[in-house]
C-alpha positions in Angstrom: 0.1 -0.1 0.0 1.4 3.2 -1.0 0.4 6.0 1.2 0.6 9.7 0.3 -0.6 12.6 2.5 -0.7 16.3 1.4 -1.3 19.5 3.2 -3.3 17.6 6.0 -4.9 19.8 8.7 -6.8 18.5 11.6 -8.9 20.9 13.8 -10.8 20.3 17.2 -13.2 22.7 19.2 -11.4 24.8 21.6 -13.1 23.8 25.1 -12.5 27.1 26.6 -14.0 29.2 23.6 -16.6 27.4 21.6 -16.3 29.9 18.9 -12.7 29.0 18.1 -10.8 25.9 16.7 -7.4 24.5 17.8 -5.2 23.3 14.8 -3.6 20.2 15.9 -2.1 19.5 12.5 -0.9 22.3 10.4 -0.2 21.4 6.7 1.7 18.2 7.0 2.8 16.2 4.1 4.9 12.9 3.4 4.6 9.5 2.0 5.3 6.0 2.7 5.9 3.1 0.2 5.8 -0.8 0.5 8.7 -2.2 2.2 9.5 1.0 4.2 9.4 1.8 7.8 8.4 5.4 8.6 9.0 6.8 12.1 6.9 9.6 13.3 8.9 11.3 16.0 8.8 14.5 18.0 8.4 15.9 21.7 5.4 15.2 23.7 2.5 17.3 22.2 4.3 17.7 18.7 1.3 15.8 17.0 2.7 12.5 16.1 -0.1 10.5 17.6 -2.6 12.7 16.2 -1.3 12.4 12.8 -0.8 8.6 13.1 -4.6 8.5 14.0 -5.8 10.8 11.3 -4.0 8.8 8.8 -5.3 5.4 10.3 -8.9 7.0 10.1 -9.3 6.7 13.9 -10.3 10.2 14.7 -14.3 10.4 14.9 -14.4 14.0 16.1 -12.9 17.2 14.8 -12.4 18.3 11.2 -9.7 16.9 8.8 -8.5 18.7 5.7 -6.0 17.8 2.9 -5.5 14.8 0.9 -4.8 11.3 2.2 -4.4 8.7 -0.7 -4.0 5.1 -0.6 -2.6 3.6 -3.9 -3.9 7.0 -5.4 -7.4 6.7 -4.0 -9.0 8.1 -0.8 -9.6 5.9 2.0 -12.5 3.1 1.6 -13.6 -0.2 2.9 -11.0 -2.1 1.2 -8.2 0.0 2.6 -9.6 -0.5 6.2 -9.7 -4.3 5.6 -6.1 -4.2 4.3 -4.8 -2.2 7.2 -3.9 -2.7 11.0 -3.4 -0.6 14.0 -1.3 -1.7 16.9 -2.2 0.1 20.2 0.2 1.0 23.2 -1.5 -1.2 25.6 -1.3 -5.0 25.4 -4.8 -6.4 26.2 -5.0 -10.2 26.1 -6.4 -13.1 28.2 -3.7 -14.2 30.5 -4.6 -17.7 30.9 -4.4 -18.5 27.2 -1.3 -19.5 25.5 0.6 -17.4 22.8 -0.8 -19.9 20.2 -4.4 -20.0 21.5 -4.5 -16.0 21.4 -3.7 -16.1 17.8 -6.0 -18.9 17.1 -8.7 -16.6 18.8 -7.7 -13.8 16.9 -7.9 -15.8 13.4 -11.3 -17.3 14.5 -12.7 -13.8 15.0 -10.9 -11.5 12.3 -10.4 -14.0 9.4 -13.2 -14.4 6.7 -15.6 -17.4 7.3 -14.7 -18.6 3.9 -11.3 -19.7 5.2 -11.3 -23.3 6.5 -10.0 -24.5 9.9 -6.7 -25.6 8.3 -6.1 -22.3 6.7 -6.5 -20.5 10.0 -4.1 -22.8 11.6 -1.5 -22.3 8.8 -2.0 -18.6 9.1 -1.2 -18.6 12.9 1.7 -20.9 12.2 2.9 -18.3 9.8 2.5 -15.4 12.2 4.3 -17.3 14.9 7.1 -17.7 12.4 7.1 -14.1 11.2 7.2 -12.7 14.7 9.8 -15.1 16.2 7.3 -16.4 18.8 7.6 -20.2 17.9 9.6 -20.8 21.2 6.8 -19.5 23.4 3.9 -20.6 21.4 2.7 -23.0 24.2 3.5 -20.6 27.0 0.5 -18.9 28.7 0.4 -15.0 28.1 0.5 -14.5 31.8 -1.2 -12.5 34.5 -0.6 -10.5 37.7 -0.3 -13.9 39.6 0.9 -16.2 36.9 4.2 -15.8 35.0 4.0 -15.7 31.3 5.9 -14.3 28.3 8.3 -11.4 28.5 7.5 -7.9 27.7 9.0 -7.9 24.3 7.2 -11.3 23.5 4.0 -9.8 24.8 4.3 -6.7 22.5 5.0 -9.0 19.4 1.9 -10.9 20.3 -0.2 -7.8 20.2 1.3 -7.2 16.7 0.5 -10.7 15.7 -3.2 -10.1 16.8 -3.7 -7.2 14.7 -1.9 -8.6 11.7 -3.8 -12.0 11.5 -5.3 -10.7 8.2 -1.8 -10.1 6.7 -2.6 -6.4 6.2 -0.6 -4.3 3.6 -0.5 -1.1 5.8 0.4 -1.4 9.4 0.2 1.5 12.1 1.9 1.2 15.5 1.6 3.7 18.2 4.4 3.9 20.5 5.3 0.0 20.4 8.4 0.4 22.5 6.7 2.2 25.5 7.9 0.6 28.8 10.5 -1.8 27.2 14.4 -1.4 27.6 16.6 -0.6 24.7 17.3 -4.3 24.1 13.8 -5.4 24.1 12.6 -2.5 22.1 15.2 -3.5 19.4 14.0 -7.1 19.4 10.2 -5.8 18.9 11.2 -3.5 16.3 13.5 -5.9 14.3 10.3 -8.2 14.1 8.5 -5.3 12.7 11.2 -4.6 10.2 10.7 -8.4 9.0 7.0 -7.4 8.4 8.1 -4.5 6.2 10.7 -6.5 4.3 7.8 -8.6 3.0 6.6 -5.4 1.0 4.3 -3.9 3.6 4.1 -0.4 4.7 4.8 0.5 8.2 4.3 3.8 10.0 5.1 4.0 13.6 5.4 6.6 16.4 8.3 6.1 18.5 9.8 7.9 21.4 13.7 8.2 21.9 14.9 5.1 20.0 18.3 3.6 20.5 20.8 4.0 17.7 20.3 0.3 16.7 16.5 0.7 16.7 16.5 3.8 14.8 18.6 2.3 12.2 15.8 0.0 11.3 13.8 2.9 9.8 14.0 3.9 6.4 12.1 7.4 6.6 11.7 9.9 9.5 8.9 12.4 9.8 10.2 14.8 12.6 7.3 17.1 14.1 7.1 20.2 16.2 3.8 22.1 17.1 1.7 20.2 14.7 4.1 20.7 11.8 6.6 18.4 10.0 10.0 20.1 10.3 12.0 17.2 8.5 10.9 14.5 6.2 13.3 12.3 4.4 15.6 9.4 4.8 16.3 8.5 8.4 20.0 8.0 8.1 20.3 11.7 6.9 18.4 13.3 9.8 20.3 12.3 13.1 24.0 11.5 13.1 24.8 9.1 15.9 
């Protein structure tokens, strides 16, 4: 999926003065192509999560202006079916195993035309893509039951969302709460997804140099604007 956005603006009502609007995005533009990982970075309040949500079509209030094109056309039902959004929080049933969690997701999200054998094959493929084979039979875990590690839990969250093998993947701060080594582990798995000709757009905060090097493009934001868009390797000399 080739995503292009031009002069995108996003406005919300001013709670202190209902006659005014606040501009949270101010003419942002950029693009992401199949096989690429694009990082949205910036200080807190810069607008990166807002931009991610606007691109993903998750904003139900406010007003959006500008162009957001998917393979040259506006967002439609087909685009929504071929995209996935991975939230910050990991919400799973702790007593299920990693494999059972993915099987549950496959039963809920895959079209009913798929036979059970196809769903089983899909779960096996996701386990392989995200490097979760070793913990396939391990319970996710609860507050009282020890389960998988933080990095494995995040990769499981990604696996649940991409069970349909989408062409476009949005991730909101996937490394929150993880140390640098586990963050790299998670993002290396995401890099593997991008290498299979998928388009990945991700908000990320203070990545290590190793994690940063996994990205192809950077959109650096400040005050609702993009102040740098281009190759990630050209933006920040480590």
